[in-house]
mmCIF file of C-alpha atoms in Angstrom:
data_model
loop_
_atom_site.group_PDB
_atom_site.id
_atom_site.type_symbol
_atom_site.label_atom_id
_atom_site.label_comp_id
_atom_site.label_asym_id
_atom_site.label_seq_id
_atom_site.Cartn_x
_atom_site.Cartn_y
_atom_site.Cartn_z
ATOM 1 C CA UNK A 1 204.313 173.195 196.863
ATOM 2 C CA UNK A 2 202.590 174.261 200.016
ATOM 3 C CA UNK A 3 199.470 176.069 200.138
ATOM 4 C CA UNK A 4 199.003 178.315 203.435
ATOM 5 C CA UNK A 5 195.085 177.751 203.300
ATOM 6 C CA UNK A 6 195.282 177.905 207.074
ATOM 7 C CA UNK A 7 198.512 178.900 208.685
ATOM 8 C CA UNK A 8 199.866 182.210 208.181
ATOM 9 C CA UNK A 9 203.387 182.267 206.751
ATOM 10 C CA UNK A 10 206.270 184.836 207.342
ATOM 11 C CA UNK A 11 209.381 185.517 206.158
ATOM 12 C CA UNK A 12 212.387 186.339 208.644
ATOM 13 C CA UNK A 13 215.433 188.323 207.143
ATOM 14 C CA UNK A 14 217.767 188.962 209.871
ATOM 15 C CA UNK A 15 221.491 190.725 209.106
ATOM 16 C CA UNK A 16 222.231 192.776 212.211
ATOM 17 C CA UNK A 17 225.831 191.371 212.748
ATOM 18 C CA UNK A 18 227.679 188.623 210.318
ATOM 19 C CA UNK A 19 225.641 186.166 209.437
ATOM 20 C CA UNK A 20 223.310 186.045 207.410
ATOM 21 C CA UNK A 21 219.908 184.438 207.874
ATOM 22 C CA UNK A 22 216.539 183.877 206.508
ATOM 23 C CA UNK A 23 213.313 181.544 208.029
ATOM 24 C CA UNK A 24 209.986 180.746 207.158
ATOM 25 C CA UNK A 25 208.015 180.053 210.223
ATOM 26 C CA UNK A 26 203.911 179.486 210.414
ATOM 27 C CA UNK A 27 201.728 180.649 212.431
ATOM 28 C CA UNK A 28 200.723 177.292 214.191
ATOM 29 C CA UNK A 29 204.836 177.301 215.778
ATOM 30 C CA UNK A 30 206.108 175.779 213.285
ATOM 31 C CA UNK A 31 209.488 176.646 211.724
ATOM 32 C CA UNK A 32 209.638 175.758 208.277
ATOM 33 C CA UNK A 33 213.041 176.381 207.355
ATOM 34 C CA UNK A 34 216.109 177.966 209.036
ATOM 35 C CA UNK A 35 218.860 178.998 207.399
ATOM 36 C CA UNK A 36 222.245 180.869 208.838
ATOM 37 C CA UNK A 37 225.031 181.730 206.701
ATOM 38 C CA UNK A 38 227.999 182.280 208.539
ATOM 39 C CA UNK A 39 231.283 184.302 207.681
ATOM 40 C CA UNK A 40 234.684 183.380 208.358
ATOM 41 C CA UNK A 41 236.760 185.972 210.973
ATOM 42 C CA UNK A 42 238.950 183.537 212.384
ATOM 43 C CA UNK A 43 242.167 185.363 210.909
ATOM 44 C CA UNK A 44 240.946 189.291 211.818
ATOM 45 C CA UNK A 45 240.636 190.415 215.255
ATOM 46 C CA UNK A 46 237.379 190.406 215.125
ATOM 47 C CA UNK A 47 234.331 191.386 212.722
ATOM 48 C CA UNK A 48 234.712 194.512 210.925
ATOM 49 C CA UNK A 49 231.762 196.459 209.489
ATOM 50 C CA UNK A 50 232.421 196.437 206.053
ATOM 51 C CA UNK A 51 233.523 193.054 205.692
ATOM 52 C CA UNK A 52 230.470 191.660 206.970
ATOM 53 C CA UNK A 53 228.410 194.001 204.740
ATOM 54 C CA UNK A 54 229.963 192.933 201.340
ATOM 55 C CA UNK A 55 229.432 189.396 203.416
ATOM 56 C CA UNK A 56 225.869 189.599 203.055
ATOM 57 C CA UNK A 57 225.633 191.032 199.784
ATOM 58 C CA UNK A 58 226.855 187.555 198.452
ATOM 59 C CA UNK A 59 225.614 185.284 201.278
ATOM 60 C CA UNK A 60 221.822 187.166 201.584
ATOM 61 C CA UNK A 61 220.243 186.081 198.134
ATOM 62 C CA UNK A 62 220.944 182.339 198.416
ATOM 63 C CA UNK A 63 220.097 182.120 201.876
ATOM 64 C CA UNK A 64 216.815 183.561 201.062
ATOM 65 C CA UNK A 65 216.609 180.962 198.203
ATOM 66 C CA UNK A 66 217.752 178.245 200.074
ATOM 67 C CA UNK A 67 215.166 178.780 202.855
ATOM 68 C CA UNK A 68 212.262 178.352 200.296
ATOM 69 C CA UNK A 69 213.349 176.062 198.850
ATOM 70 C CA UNK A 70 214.035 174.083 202.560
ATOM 71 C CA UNK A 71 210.399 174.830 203.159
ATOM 72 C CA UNK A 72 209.045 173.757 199.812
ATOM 73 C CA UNK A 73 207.264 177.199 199.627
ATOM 74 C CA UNK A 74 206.462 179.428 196.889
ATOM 75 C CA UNK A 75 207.749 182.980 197.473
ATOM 76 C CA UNK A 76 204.225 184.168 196.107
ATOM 77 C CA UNK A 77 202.673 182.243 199.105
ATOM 78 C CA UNK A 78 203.770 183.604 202.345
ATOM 79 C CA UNK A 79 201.623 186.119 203.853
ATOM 80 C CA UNK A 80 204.290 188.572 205.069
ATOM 81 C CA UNK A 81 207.975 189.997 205.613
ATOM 82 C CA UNK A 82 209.766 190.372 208.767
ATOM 83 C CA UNK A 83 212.744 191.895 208.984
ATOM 84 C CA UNK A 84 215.508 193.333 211.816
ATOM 85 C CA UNK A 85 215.587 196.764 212.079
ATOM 86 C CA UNK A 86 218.062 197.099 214.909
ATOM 87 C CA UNK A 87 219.833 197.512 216.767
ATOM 88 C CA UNK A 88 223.056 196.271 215.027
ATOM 89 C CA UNK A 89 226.000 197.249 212.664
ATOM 90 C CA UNK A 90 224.281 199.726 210.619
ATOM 91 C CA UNK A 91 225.756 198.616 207.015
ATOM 92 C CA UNK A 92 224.486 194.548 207.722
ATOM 93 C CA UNK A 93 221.356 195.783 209.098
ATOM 94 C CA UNK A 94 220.848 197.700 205.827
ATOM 95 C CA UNK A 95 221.719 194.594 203.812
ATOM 96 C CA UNK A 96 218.247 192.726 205.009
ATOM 97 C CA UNK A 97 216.457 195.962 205.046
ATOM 98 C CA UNK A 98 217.246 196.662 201.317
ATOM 99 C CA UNK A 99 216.701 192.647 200.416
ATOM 100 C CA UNK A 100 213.156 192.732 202.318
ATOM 101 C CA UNK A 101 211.930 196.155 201.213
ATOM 102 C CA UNK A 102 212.373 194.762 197.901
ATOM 103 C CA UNK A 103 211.140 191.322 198.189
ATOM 104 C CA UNK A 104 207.987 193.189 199.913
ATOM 105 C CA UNK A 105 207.588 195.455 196.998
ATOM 106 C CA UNK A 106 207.885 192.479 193.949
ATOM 107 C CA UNK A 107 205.662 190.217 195.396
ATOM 108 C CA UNK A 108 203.025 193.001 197.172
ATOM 109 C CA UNK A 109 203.925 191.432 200.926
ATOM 110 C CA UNK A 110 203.655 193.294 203.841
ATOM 111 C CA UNK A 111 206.636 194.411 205.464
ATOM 112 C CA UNK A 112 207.230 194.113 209.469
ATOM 113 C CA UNK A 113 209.753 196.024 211.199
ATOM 114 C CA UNK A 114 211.578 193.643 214.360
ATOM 115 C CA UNK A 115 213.642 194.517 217.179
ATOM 116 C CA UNK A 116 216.533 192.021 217.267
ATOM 117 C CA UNK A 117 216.728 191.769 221.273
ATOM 118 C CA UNK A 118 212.685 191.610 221.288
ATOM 119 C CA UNK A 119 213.133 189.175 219.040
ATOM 120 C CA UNK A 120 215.413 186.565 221.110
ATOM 121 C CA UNK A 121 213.248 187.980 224.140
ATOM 122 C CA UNK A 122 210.210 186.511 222.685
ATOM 123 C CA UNK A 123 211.476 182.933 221.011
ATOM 124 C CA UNK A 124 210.609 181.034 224.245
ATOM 125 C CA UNK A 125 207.152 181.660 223.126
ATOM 126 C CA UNK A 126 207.907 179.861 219.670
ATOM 127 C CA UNK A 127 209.818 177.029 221.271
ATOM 128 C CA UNK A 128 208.874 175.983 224.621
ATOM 129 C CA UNK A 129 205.541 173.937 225.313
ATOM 130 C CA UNK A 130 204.930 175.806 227.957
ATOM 131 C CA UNK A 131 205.344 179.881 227.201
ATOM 132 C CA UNK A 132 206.119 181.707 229.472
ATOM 133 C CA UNK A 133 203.095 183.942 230.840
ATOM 134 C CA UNK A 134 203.493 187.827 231.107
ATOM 135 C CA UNK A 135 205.112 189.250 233.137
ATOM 136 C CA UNK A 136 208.581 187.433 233.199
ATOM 137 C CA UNK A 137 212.357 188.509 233.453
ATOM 138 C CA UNK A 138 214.483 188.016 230.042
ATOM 139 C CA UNK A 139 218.380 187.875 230.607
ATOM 140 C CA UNK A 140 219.704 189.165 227.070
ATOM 141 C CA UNK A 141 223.665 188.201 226.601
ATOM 142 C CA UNK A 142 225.260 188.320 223.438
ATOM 143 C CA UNK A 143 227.902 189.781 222.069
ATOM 144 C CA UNK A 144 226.922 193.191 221.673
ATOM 145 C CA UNK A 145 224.319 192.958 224.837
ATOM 146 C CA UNK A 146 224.190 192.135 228.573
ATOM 147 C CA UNK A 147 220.813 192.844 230.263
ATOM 148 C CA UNK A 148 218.356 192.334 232.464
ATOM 149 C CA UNK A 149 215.036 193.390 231.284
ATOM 150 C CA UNK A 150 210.827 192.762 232.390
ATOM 151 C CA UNK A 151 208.355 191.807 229.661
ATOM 152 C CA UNK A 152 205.089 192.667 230.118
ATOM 153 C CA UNK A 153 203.398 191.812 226.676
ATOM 154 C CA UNK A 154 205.135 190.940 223.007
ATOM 155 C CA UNK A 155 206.362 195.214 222.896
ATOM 156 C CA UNK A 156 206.559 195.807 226.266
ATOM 157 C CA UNK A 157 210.232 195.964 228.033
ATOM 158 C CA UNK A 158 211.402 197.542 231.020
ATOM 159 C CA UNK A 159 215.467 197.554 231.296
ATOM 160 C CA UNK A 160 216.066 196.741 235.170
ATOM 161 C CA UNK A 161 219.828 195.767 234.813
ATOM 162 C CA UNK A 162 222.158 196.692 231.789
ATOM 163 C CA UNK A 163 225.939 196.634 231.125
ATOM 164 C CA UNK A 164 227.793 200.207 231.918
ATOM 165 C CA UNK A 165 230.625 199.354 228.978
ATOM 166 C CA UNK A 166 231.497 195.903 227.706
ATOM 167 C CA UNK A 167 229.311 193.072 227.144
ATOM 168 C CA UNK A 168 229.624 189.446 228.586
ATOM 169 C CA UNK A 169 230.012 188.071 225.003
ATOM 170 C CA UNK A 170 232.635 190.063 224.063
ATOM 171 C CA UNK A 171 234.599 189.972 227.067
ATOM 172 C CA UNK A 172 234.129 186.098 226.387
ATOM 173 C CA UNK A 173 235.663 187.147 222.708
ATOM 174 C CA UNK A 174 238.710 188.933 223.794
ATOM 175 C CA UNK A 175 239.870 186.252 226.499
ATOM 176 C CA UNK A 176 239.715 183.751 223.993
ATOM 177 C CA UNK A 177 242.058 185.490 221.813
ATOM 178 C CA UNK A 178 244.210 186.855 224.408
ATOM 179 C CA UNK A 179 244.804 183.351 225.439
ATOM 180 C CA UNK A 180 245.554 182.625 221.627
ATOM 181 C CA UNK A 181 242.659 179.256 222.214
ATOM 182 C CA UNK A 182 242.095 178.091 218.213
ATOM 183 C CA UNK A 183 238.613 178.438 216.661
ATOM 184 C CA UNK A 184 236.154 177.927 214.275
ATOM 185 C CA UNK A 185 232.643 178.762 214.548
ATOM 186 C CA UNK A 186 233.250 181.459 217.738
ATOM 187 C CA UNK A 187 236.166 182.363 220.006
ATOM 188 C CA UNK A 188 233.447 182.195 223.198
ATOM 189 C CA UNK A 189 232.828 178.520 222.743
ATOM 190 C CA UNK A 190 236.079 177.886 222.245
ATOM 191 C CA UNK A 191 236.945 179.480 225.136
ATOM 192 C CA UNK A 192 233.891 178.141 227.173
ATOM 193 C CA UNK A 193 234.934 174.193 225.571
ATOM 194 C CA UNK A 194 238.831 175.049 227.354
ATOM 195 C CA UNK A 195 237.292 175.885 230.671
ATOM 196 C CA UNK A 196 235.839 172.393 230.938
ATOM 197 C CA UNK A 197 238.580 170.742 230.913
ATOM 198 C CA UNK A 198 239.774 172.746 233.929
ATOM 199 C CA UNK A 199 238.273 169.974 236.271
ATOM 200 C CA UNK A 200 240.024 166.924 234.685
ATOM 201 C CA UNK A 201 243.259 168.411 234.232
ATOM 202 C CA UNK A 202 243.644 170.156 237.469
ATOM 203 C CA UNK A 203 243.555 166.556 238.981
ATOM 204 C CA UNK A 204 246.565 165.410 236.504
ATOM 205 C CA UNK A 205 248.441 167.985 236.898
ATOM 206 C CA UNK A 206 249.073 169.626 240.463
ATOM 207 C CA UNK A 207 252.728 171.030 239.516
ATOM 208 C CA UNK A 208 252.024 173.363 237.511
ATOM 209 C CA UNK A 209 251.828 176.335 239.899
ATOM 210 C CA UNK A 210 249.151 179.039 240.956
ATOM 211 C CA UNK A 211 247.225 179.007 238.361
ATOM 212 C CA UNK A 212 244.649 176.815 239.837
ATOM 213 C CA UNK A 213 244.181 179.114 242.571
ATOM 214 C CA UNK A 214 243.857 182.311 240.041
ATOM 215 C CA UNK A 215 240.135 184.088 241.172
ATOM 216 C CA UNK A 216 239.254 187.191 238.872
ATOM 217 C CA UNK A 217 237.300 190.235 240.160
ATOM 218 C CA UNK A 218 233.663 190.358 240.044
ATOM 219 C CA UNK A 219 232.608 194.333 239.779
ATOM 220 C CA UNK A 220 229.489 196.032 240.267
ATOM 221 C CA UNK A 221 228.470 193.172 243.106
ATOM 222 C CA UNK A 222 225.251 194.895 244.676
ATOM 223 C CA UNK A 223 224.710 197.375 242.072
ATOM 224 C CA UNK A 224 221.720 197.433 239.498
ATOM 225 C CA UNK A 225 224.407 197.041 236.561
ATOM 226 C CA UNK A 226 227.076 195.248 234.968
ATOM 227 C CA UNK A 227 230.435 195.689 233.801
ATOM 228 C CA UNK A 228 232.890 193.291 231.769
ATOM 229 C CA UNK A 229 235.223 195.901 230.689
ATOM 230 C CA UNK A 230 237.316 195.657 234.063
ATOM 231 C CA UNK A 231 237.192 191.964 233.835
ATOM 232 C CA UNK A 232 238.560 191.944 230.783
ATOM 233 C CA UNK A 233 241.459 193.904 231.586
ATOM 234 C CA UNK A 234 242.507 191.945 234.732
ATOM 235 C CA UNK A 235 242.167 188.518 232.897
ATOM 236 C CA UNK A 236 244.829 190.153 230.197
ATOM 237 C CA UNK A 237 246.700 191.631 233.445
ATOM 238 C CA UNK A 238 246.963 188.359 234.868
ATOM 239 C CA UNK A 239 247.908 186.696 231.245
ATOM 240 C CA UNK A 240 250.454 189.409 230.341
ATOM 241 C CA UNK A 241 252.350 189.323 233.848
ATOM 242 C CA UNK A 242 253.415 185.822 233.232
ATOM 243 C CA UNK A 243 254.868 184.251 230.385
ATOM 244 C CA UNK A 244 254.390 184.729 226.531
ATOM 245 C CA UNK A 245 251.009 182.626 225.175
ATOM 246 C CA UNK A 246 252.796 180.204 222.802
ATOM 247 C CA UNK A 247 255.081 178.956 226.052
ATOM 248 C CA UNK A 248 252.082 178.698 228.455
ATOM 249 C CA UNK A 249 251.487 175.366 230.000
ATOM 250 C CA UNK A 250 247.478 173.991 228.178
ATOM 251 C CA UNK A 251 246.140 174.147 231.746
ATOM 252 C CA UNK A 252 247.159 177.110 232.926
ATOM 253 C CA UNK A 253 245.098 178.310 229.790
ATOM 254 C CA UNK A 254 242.372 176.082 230.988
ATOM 255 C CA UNK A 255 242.770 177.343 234.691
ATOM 256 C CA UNK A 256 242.497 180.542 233.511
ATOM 257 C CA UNK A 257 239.593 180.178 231.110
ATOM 258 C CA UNK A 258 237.602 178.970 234.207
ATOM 259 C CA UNK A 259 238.216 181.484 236.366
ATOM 260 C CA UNK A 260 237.178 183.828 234.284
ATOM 261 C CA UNK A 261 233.969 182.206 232.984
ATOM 262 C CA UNK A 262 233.409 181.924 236.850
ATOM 263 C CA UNK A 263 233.519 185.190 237.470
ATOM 264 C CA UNK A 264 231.571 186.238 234.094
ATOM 265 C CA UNK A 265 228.671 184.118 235.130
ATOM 266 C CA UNK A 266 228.334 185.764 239.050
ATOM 267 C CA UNK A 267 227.413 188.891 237.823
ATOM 268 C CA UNK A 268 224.567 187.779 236.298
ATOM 269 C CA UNK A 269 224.087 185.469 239.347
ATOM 270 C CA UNK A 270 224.515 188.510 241.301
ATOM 271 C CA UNK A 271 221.920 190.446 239.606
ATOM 272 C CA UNK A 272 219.446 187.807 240.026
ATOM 273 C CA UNK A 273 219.928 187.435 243.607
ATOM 274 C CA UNK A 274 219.063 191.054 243.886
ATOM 275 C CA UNK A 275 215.598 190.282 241.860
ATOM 276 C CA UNK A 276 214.606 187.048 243.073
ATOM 277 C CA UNK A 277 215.338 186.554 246.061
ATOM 278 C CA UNK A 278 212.194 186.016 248.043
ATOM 279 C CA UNK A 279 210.414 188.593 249.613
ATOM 280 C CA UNK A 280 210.740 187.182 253.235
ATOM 281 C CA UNK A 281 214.166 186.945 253.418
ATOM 282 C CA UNK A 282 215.316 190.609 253.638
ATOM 283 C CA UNK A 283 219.103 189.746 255.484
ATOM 284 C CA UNK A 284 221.884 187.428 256.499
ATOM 285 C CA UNK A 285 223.173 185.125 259.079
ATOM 286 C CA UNK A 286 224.530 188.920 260.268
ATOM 287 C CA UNK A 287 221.790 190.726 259.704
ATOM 288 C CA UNK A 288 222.970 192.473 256.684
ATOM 289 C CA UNK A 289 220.017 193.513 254.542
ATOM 290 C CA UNK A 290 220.419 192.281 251.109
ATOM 291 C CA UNK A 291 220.879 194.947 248.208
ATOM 292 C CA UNK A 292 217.282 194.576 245.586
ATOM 293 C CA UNK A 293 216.664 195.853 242.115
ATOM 294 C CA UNK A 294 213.022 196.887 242.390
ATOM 295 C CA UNK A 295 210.466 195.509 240.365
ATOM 296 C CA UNK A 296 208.025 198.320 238.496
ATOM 297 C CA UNK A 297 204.058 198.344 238.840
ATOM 298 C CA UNK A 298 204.037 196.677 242.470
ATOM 299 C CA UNK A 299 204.859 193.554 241.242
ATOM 300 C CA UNK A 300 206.662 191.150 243.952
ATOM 301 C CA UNK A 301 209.798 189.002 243.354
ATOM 302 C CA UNK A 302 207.609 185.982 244.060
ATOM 303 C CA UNK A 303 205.087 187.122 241.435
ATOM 304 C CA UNK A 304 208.140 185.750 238.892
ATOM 305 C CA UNK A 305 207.481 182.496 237.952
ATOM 306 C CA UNK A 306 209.729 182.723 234.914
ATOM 307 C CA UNK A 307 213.446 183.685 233.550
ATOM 308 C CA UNK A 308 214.135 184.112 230.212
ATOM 309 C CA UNK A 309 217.700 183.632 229.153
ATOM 310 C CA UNK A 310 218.446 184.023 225.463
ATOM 311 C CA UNK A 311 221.147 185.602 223.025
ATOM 312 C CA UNK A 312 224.433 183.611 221.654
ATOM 313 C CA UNK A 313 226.300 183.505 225.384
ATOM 314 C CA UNK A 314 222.710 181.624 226.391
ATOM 315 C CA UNK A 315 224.271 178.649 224.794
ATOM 316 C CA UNK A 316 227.315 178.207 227.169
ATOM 317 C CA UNK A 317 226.423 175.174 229.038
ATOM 318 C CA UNK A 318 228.282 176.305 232.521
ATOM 319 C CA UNK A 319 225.996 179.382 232.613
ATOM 320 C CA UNK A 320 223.084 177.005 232.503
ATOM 321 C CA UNK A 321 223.508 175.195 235.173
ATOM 322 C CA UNK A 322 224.675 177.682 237.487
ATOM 323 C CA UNK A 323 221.531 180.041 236.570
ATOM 324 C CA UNK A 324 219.411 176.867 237.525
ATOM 325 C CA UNK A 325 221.618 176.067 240.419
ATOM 326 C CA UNK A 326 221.500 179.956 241.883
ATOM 327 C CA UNK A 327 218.033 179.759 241.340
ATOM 328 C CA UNK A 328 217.857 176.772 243.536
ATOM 329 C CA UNK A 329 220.154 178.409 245.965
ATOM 330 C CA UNK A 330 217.723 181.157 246.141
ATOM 331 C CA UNK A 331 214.812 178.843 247.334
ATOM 332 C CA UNK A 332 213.248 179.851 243.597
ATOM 333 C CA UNK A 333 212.611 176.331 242.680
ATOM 334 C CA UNK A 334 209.715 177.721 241.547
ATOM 335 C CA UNK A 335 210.589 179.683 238.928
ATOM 336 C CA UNK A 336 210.676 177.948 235.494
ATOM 337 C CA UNK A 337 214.367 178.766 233.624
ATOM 338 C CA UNK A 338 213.668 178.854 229.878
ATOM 339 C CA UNK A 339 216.516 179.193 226.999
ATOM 340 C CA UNK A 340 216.173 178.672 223.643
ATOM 341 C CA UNK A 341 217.477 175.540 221.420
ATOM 342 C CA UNK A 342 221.132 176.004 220.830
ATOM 343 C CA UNK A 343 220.167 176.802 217.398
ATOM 344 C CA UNK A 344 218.240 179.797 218.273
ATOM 345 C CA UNK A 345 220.233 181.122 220.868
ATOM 346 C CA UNK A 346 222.910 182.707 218.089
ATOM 347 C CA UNK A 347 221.462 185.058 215.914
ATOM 348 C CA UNK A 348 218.780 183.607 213.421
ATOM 349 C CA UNK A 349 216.095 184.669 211.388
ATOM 350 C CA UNK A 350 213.063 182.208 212.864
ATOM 351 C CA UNK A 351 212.813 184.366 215.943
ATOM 352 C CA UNK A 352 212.492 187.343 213.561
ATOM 353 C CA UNK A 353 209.400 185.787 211.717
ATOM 354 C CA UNK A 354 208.386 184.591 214.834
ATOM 355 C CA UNK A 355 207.949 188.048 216.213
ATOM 356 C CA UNK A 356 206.444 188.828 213.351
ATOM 357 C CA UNK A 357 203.664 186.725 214.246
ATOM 358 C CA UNK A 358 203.224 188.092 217.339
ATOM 359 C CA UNK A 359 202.720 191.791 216.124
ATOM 360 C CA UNK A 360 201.259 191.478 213.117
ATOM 361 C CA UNK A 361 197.958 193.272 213.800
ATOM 362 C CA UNK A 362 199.841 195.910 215.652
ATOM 363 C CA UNK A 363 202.675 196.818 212.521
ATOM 364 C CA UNK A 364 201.673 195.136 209.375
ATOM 365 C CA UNK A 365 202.626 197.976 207.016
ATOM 366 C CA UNK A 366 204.057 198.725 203.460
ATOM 367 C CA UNK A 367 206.035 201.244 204.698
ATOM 368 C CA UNK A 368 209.213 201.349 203.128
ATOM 369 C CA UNK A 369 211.217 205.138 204.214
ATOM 370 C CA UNK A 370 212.641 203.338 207.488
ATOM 371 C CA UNK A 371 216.025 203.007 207.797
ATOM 372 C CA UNK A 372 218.672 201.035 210.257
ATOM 373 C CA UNK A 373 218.641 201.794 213.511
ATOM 374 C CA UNK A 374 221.928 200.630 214.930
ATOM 375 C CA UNK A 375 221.052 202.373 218.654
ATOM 376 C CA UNK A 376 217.600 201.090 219.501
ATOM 377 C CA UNK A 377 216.431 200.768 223.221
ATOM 378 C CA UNK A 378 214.053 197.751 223.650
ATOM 379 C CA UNK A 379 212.241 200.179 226.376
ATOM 380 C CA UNK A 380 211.806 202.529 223.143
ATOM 381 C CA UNK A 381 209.750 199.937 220.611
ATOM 382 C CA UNK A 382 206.471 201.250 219.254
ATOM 383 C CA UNK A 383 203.413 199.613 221.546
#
């Protein structure tokens, strides 16, 4: 068994949605083990709170187990407990809470609150060989999240850029199953997988009508926020004015599919542009002056020399290369574009441990009266 004479050793719990994970991960970057359990939604509409909850209850225990015993370490020899707090659905987040309050009492561990968007914020410095250096921007999409935020040190977060309703990953959710695409692991990457094949089978098949032509809103353009909720209902709009799903042509539904990503993916562009664009170049051919988010404490779009992008939707390969492409376009070569390993860019419970880590001086504690906190700013976690 291994003997953490050196490395420190923490245990991630994470349980703020539907699956279930648990991680060992050492000080020195390494990640031990890393184990997700999924749950199956593929016949509901979508994940309902007390299903995942009874979910965990059976799934939590031999995850745990299993990501010892991937690790080939002792429970009795890691060094701490890190579990999410929030935000998430309060019922799963209570799940881990319960299973690491306990696990912390048994075998006298210290217990470590996490913020689940700090969290995915933060696991760039865990993966990449070069971390990113404070301060950098972190876009945050997932399903239940689309923002744009500064990070200043490992608790530090100012929200610049944040979604007024809907997020992108669920808008990517609900025009995957308006469009009735089949899936397995998540209706998104089904939905972003369809969209790719818009390219080779617009070639093949040029009678099929408008379709190919089909461009979808993109709201808020200019404005320091987002908003999916509008493109979700003109995508259905556009489905439900035509013909019923089970009659509609493959690549219309692939036409469709890419419009839509297109136009998910230019708000964030659009956001960016208003951040990063360079400080000299204040208007257009016209002389138009370009709309800016501001950056706090003084500091200078060209002072950014990184962008964070992390959270499930971070693993749709379109958005990467058009965030490194609009980067490009923005004459910010120079900024470095970081995401995660697929693996870690869905929810997981290395990034948990991993933060851990990186506050343990600051909230190593065996306090166990806190509770799930299901609303939880990442502008409002304790420094």
């Amino acid at each position: 068994m291994y003997l953490p004479s050196r490395p420190r050793l923490i245990l991630g719990i994470e349980t703020s949605c539907d699956d279930s994970c648990a991680s060992i991960v050492s000080s020195d970057r390494t990640i031990l083990s890393s184990i997700v359990t999924k749950q199956d939604h593929s016949n509901t509409s979508g994940i309902h709170p007390l299903t995942a909850a009874l979910g965990h209850h059976s799934n939590l225990a031999p995850t745990i187990s299993s990501a010892f015993t991937a690790a080939n370490v002792a429970p009795s020899h890691i060094d701490a407990i890190a579990v999410t707090q929030g935000p998430g659905m309060a019922s799963s987040l209570g799940v881990g809470l319960s299973a690491a309050k306990a696990l912390a009492a048994v075998l006298a561990k210290p217990l470590i609150y996490v913020h689940h968007m700090q969290a995915h914020a933060l696991t760039p410095l865990l993966t990449e060989k070069n971390p990113p250096q404070f301060p950098f921007l972190v876009l945050l999409i997932s399903g239940g999240h689309t923002m744009i935020v500064l990070a200043t040190s490992v608790t530090q977060f100012k929200i610049l850029a944040s979604t007024q309703d809907d997020s992108i990953g669920d808008a990517f959710d609900k025009v995957a199953r308006d469009l009735g695409i089949p899936w397995t692991s998540a209706p998104g990457a089904a939905l972003e997988q369809l969209a790719a094949q818009h390219a080779a089978d617009a070639a093949a098949a040029s009678d099929v009508g408008v379709e190919h032509n089909v461009v979808f809103p993109i709201p808020c353009k200019g404005r320091a926020e987002f908003s999916y909720s509008g493109l979700k209902a003109a995508v259905t709009r556009h489905i439900h004015s035509h013909k019923a799903i089970a009659e509609m042509d493959p690549t219309q539904k692939a036409s469709i599919a890419n419009a839509f990503q297109i136009a998910a993916c230019a708000q964030l562009q659009d956001k960016l542009s208003m951040l990063l664009r360079p400080s000299h170049i204040t208007a257009d051919v016209r002389g138009r002056s370009y709309p800016r988010i501001i950056l706090p404490d003084s500091i200078t779009p060209d002072q950014i020399k990184t962008l964070v992008c992390s959270g499930g939707v971070a693993s749709n390969h379109f958005l990467r290369s058009q965030l490194r492409k609009h980067l490009d376009n923005l004459e910010r070569d120079d900024i470095q574009l970081q995401f995660p390993p697929l693996s870690l860019c869905t929810d997981n419970a290395a990034m948990i441990a991993w933060t851990g880590h990186l506050i343990w001086h600051q909230r190593i504690q065996a306090d166990y009266s806190r509770h799930a906190k299901a609303r939880w700013s990442i502008q409002d976690i304790p420094k």
